[in-house]
mmCIF file of C-alpha atoms in Angstrom:
data_model
loop_
_atom_site.group_PDB
_atom_site.id
_atom_site.type_symbol
_atom_site.label_atom_id
_atom_site.label_comp_id
_atom_site.label_asym_id
_atom_site.label_seq_id
_atom_site.Cartn_x
_atom_site.Cartn_y
_atom_site.Cartn_z
ATOM 1 C CA ILE W 1 109.419 71.921 74.942
ATOM 2 C CA GLU W 2 106.658 70.105 76.795
ATOM 3 C CA ALA W 3 103.306 70.492 75.034
ATOM 4 C CA ASP W 4 101.317 70.868 78.278
ATOM 5 C CA VAL W 5 102.847 73.998 79.875
ATOM 6 C CA ARG W 6 101.046 74.938 83.113
ATOM 7 C CA SER W 7 103.135 77.938 84.204
ATOM 8 C CA ALA W 8 105.637 80.420 82.795
ATOM 9 C CA ARG W 9 107.733 83.073 84.504
ATOM 10 C CA GLU W 10 110.441 85.422 83.294
ATOM 11 C CA MET W 11 113.350 85.542 85.752
ATOM 12 C CA ARG W 12 115.561 88.560 86.428
ATOM 13 C CA ASN W 13 118.244 87.366 83.999
ATOM 14 C CA GLY W 14 115.675 87.218 81.167
ATOM 15 C CA ASP W 15 115.368 83.428 81.096
ATOM 16 C CA VAL W 16 111.826 82.066 80.939
ATOM 17 C CA TRP W 17 111.041 79.127 83.204
ATOM 18 C CA LEU W 18 108.283 76.808 81.983
ATOM 19 C CA GLY W 19 106.524 74.329 84.270
ATOM 20 C CA GLY W 20 104.769 71.404 82.726
ATOM 21 C CA ALA W 21 102.218 68.783 83.676
ATOM 22 C CA SER W 22 104.721 65.921 83.742
ATOM 23 C CA GLN W 23 108.241 66.752 82.546
ATOM 24 C CA GLY W 24 109.261 69.247 85.238
ATOM 25 C CA ILE W 25 110.970 72.524 84.385
ATOM 26 C CA GLN W 26 112.372 73.772 81.111
ATOM 27 C CA VAL W 27 114.404 76.978 80.913
ATOM 28 C CA VAL W 28 114.298 78.981 77.687
ATOM 29 C CA ARG W 29 116.600 81.900 76.873
ATOM 30 C CA PRO W 30 115.049 84.253 74.305
ATOM 31 C CA GLY W 31 117.105 84.292 71.115
ATOM 32 C CA VAL W 32 118.924 81.091 72.139
ATOM 33 C CA GLY W 33 116.280 78.455 72.922
ATOM 34 C CA LEU W 34 116.176 75.704 75.512
ATOM 35 C CA VAL W 35 119.170 76.077 77.878
ATOM 36 C CA ALA W 36 118.268 73.775 80.808
ATOM 37 C CA THR W 37 115.867 71.037 81.813
ATOM 38 C CA PHE W 38 115.084 69.856 85.329
ATOM 39 C CA ALA W 39 113.202 66.578 84.975
ATOM 40 C CA PRO W 40 111.688 64.767 87.947
ATOM 41 C CA GLU W 41 113.939 62.176 89.564
ATOM 42 C CA PRO W 42 111.854 60.531 92.296
ATOM 43 C CA GLY W 43 113.902 59.340 95.241
ATOM 44 C CA VAL W 44 116.998 61.381 94.343
ATOM 45 C CA PRO W 45 117.787 64.043 96.983
ATOM 46 C CA GLY W 46 118.224 67.570 95.606
ATOM 47 C CA GLU W 47 116.077 66.845 92.541
ATOM 48 C CA LEU W 48 112.411 67.380 91.658
ATOM 49 C CA GLN W 49 110.289 64.515 92.931
ATOM 50 C CA ASN W 50 107.317 65.288 90.693
ATOM 51 C CA GLY W 51 107.060 66.858 87.237
ATOM 52 C CA TYR W 52 103.768 68.759 87.590
ATOM 53 C CA ILE W 53 104.686 72.424 88.189
ATOM 54 C CA PHE W 54 102.099 75.093 89.089
ATOM 55 C CA GLY W 55 104.312 78.185 89.323
ATOM 56 C CA PHE W 56 107.481 80.064 90.245
ATOM 57 C CA GLU W 57 108.586 82.974 92.420
ATOM 58 C CA GLN W 58 112.093 84.469 92.392
ATOM 59 C CA LEU W 59 113.481 86.326 95.404
ATOM 60 C CA THR W 60 116.090 89.089 95.317
ATOM 61 C CA ASP W 61 118.756 86.635 96.537
ATOM 62 C CA GLY W 62 118.327 84.768 93.218
ATOM 63 C CA LYS W 63 116.705 81.676 94.731
ATOM 64 C CA ILE W 64 113.637 80.453 92.894
ATOM 65 C CA TRP W 65 110.664 78.876 94.652
ATOM 66 C CA VAL W 66 108.725 76.255 92.687
ATOM 67 C CA ALA W 67 105.099 75.249 93.386
ATOM 68 C CA SER W 68 104.300 71.644 92.551
ATOM 69 C CA ASN W 69 101.396 69.252 92.485
ATOM 70 C CA LEU W 70 101.565 66.575 95.206
ATOM 71 C CA SER W 71 105.185 67.179 96.249
ATOM 72 C CA GLY W 72 105.052 70.530 98.035
ATOM 73 C CA VAL W 73 107.240 73.505 97.265
ATOM 74 C CA TYR W 74 110.904 73.574 96.276
ATOM 75 C CA ARG W 75 113.633 76.142 96.766
ATOM 76 C CA PHE W 76 116.056 76.128 93.846
ATOM 77 C CA ALA W 77 119.606 77.277 94.546
ATOM 78 C CA PRO W 78 121.176 78.526 91.287
ATOM 79 C CA SER W 79 124.708 78.242 92.712
ATOM 80 C CA ASN W 80 124.625 74.422 92.692
ATOM 81 C CA GLU W 81 121.417 73.836 90.693
ATOM 82 C CA SER W 82 119.795 71.821 93.478
ATOM 83 C CA PHE W 83 116.297 71.732 94.903
ATOM 84 C CA THR W 84 115.290 71.651 98.573
ATOM 85 C CA GLN W 85 111.816 70.213 99.062
ATOM 86 C CA TYR W 86 109.289 71.365 101.701
ATOM 87 C CA THR W 87 106.107 69.372 102.383
ATOM 88 C CA THR W 88 103.453 68.847 105.047
ATOM 89 C CA GLU W 89 106.226 67.298 107.148
ATOM 90 C CA GLN W 90 107.757 70.777 107.478
ATOM 91 C CA GLY W 91 104.389 72.507 108.013
ATOM 92 C CA LEU W 92 102.643 73.088 104.670
ATOM 93 C CA SER W 93 98.854 72.766 104.817
ATOM 94 C CA ASP W 94 98.916 70.417 101.783
ATOM 95 C CA ASN W 95 101.467 69.040 99.300
ATOM 96 C CA SER W 96 99.673 70.458 96.252
ATOM 97 C CA VAL W 97 100.853 74.069 96.057
ATOM 98 C CA ARG W 98 98.907 75.960 93.382
ATOM 99 C CA ALA W 99 100.077 79.526 94.006
ATOM 100 C CA LEU W 100 103.003 81.295 95.643
ATOM 101 C CA LEU W 101 103.813 84.934 96.239
ATOM 102 C CA ALA W 102 106.768 86.610 97.924
ATOM 103 C CA GLU W 103 106.135 89.578 100.174
ATOM 104 C CA GLY W 104 109.535 91.249 100.339
ATOM 105 C CA ASP W 105 112.499 89.024 101.151
ATOM 106 C CA HIS W 106 111.145 87.551 104.365
ATOM 107 C CA THR W 107 107.671 86.151 103.647
ATOM 108 C CA LEU W 108 106.429 83.577 101.149
ATOM 109 C CA TRP W 109 102.676 82.972 100.847
ATOM 110 C CA LEU W 110 101.670 79.505 99.611
ATOM 111 C CA GLY W 111 98.200 78.656 98.298
ATOM 112 C CA THR W 112 97.540 74.926 98.548
ATOM 113 C CA ASP W 113 94.678 72.510 97.908
ATOM 114 C CA ALA W 114 93.919 72.742 101.647
ATOM 115 C CA GLY W 115 94.220 76.447 102.356
ATOM 116 C CA LEU W 116 96.829 79.119 102.870
ATOM 117 C CA THR W 117 100.252 78.749 104.467
ATOM 118 C CA VAL W 118 102.855 81.436 105.100
ATOM 119 C CA LEU W 119 106.578 80.725 105.333
ATOM 120 C CA ASP W 120 108.807 83.047 107.341
ATOM 121 C CA LEU W 121 111.940 82.925 105.197
ATOM 122 C CA THR W 122 114.104 84.198 108.058
ATOM 123 C CA SER W 123 113.138 81.555 110.629
ATOM 124 C CA GLY W 124 112.081 78.803 108.213
ATOM 125 C CA GLU W 125 108.781 78.421 110.116
ATOM 126 C CA PHE W 126 105.497 77.623 108.370
ATOM 127 C CA GLU W 127 102.143 78.907 109.661
ATOM 128 C CA ILE W 128 98.739 77.736 108.453
ATOM 129 C CA ILE W 129 96.350 80.702 108.181
ATOM 130 C CA PRO W 130 92.870 80.273 109.723
ATOM 131 C CA LEU W 131 89.559 81.826 108.733
ATOM 132 C CA GLN W 132 88.720 84.908 110.806
ATOM 133 C CA GLY W 133 86.656 84.109 113.882
ATOM 134 C CA ALA W 134 87.009 80.354 113.422
ATOM 135 C CA ASN W 135 88.977 79.872 116.666
ATOM 136 C CA SER W 136 92.095 78.903 114.709
ATOM 137 C CA THR W 137 90.196 76.305 112.687
ATOM 138 C CA PRO W 138 92.189 75.770 109.492
ATOM 139 C CA PHE W 139 90.830 77.210 106.269
ATOM 140 C CA VAL W 140 90.729 74.174 103.968
ATOM 141 C CA LYS W 141 89.577 75.481 100.596
ATOM 142 C CA PRO W 142 91.786 75.127 97.507
ATOM 143 C CA VAL W 143 93.609 78.399 96.849
ATOM 144 C CA GLU W 144 93.846 79.240 93.146
ATOM 145 C CA THR W 145 95.588 82.626 93.049
ATOM 146 C CA LEU W 146 97.313 85.206 95.273
ATOM 147 C CA LEU W 147 97.692 88.957 94.781
ATOM 148 C CA LEU W 148 99.317 91.543 97.033
ATOM 149 C CA PHE W 149 97.718 94.996 96.766
ATOM 150 C CA ASN W 150 98.364 97.919 99.131
ATOM 151 C CA GLY W 151 99.686 95.502 101.757
ATOM 152 C CA ASP W 152 96.588 93.277 101.704
ATOM 153 C CA LEU W 153 96.853 89.709 100.414
ATOM 154 C CA TRP W 154 93.934 88.810 98.128
ATOM 155 C CA VAL W 155 93.187 85.089 97.961
ATOM 156 C CA GLY W 156 91.146 83.580 95.127
ATOM 157 C CA THR W 157 89.602 80.170 95.794
ATOM 158 C CA ASN W 158 87.191 77.812 94.077
ATOM 159 C CA SER W 159 84.520 79.049 96.483
ATOM 160 C CA GLY W 160 84.954 82.800 96.711
ATOM 161 C CA LEU W 161 87.334 85.673 97.362
ATOM 162 C CA TYR W 162 89.152 86.254 100.658
ATOM 163 C CA VAL W 163 91.610 88.818 101.975
ATOM 164 C CA VAL W 164 94.318 88.753 104.625
ATOM 165 C CA PRO W 165 94.444 92.400 105.747
ATOM 166 C CA LYS W 166 97.870 93.989 106.123
ATOM 167 C CA GLY W 167 99.389 92.985 109.467
ATOM 168 C CA SER W 168 96.825 90.197 110.020
ATOM 169 C CA ARG W 169 97.183 86.438 110.044
ATOM 170 C CA GLU W 170 93.516 85.583 109.378
ATOM 171 C CA LEU W 171 91.484 85.174 106.197
ATOM 172 C CA VAL W 172 88.372 87.317 105.838
ATOM 173 C CA LEU W 173 85.620 86.430 103.361
ATOM 174 C CA VAL W 174 84.952 89.270 100.919
ATOM 175 C CA ARG W 175 81.212 89.729 100.835
ATOM 176 C CA SER W 176 79.972 91.169 97.594
ATOM 177 C CA ASP W 177 77.027 93.490 97.212
ATOM 178 C CA PRO W 178 73.905 91.416 96.401
ATOM 179 C CA ALA W 179 73.047 94.007 93.755
ATOM 180 C CA ALA W 180 76.445 93.510 92.094
ATOM 181 C CA PRO W 181 77.805 90.107 93.178
ATOM 182 C CA LEU W 182 81.019 88.478 92.017
ATOM 183 C CA ALA W 183 80.581 87.102 88.508
ATOM 184 C CA ASP W 184 81.579 83.664 89.815
ATOM 185 C CA ASN W 185 82.758 82.188 93.094
ATOM 186 C CA PHE W 186 85.644 80.444 91.298
ATOM 187 C CA VAL W 187 88.382 83.101 91.485
ATOM 188 C CA SER W 188 91.627 82.322 89.660
ATOM 189 C CA ASP W 189 94.084 84.037 87.364
#
């Protein structure tokens, strides 16, 4: 097992996926041990191009989305154990994806080093989310964490807390009470 584990996620079958800082993905089955390794193989289609993994999200169809540093996001198909890579060429705001969160089976939110992107899983279209009132100017702050609560998407960054209200496609800065401000503007999990 890689010593520098950056992310861990239990999948529906009970396996635990570990993402490291260099060696890619290792899959551990409790009571059994290491059962699979997906190491980076730069230049090989269908394989990880980079071994630095920030996180995972599994959809109900069994596909697993993988957030990576510098090489975008991957969709892993368990049926043939292959990865499909998505980058800025397909519409991501940046190729360093730090956070990802599924909203149902049709929407995948992606927090990158240059803002927030949403992927419509039905159409395959990416949309970069702007800051409210910024005339569609992209929001370019690094996104550290995402949380869905009561239909609102909460977005933690290295410079404050934002929310995308339910049904909206704009980020709104959460202004804290001056008498009881946020403990820190760096909001992560």
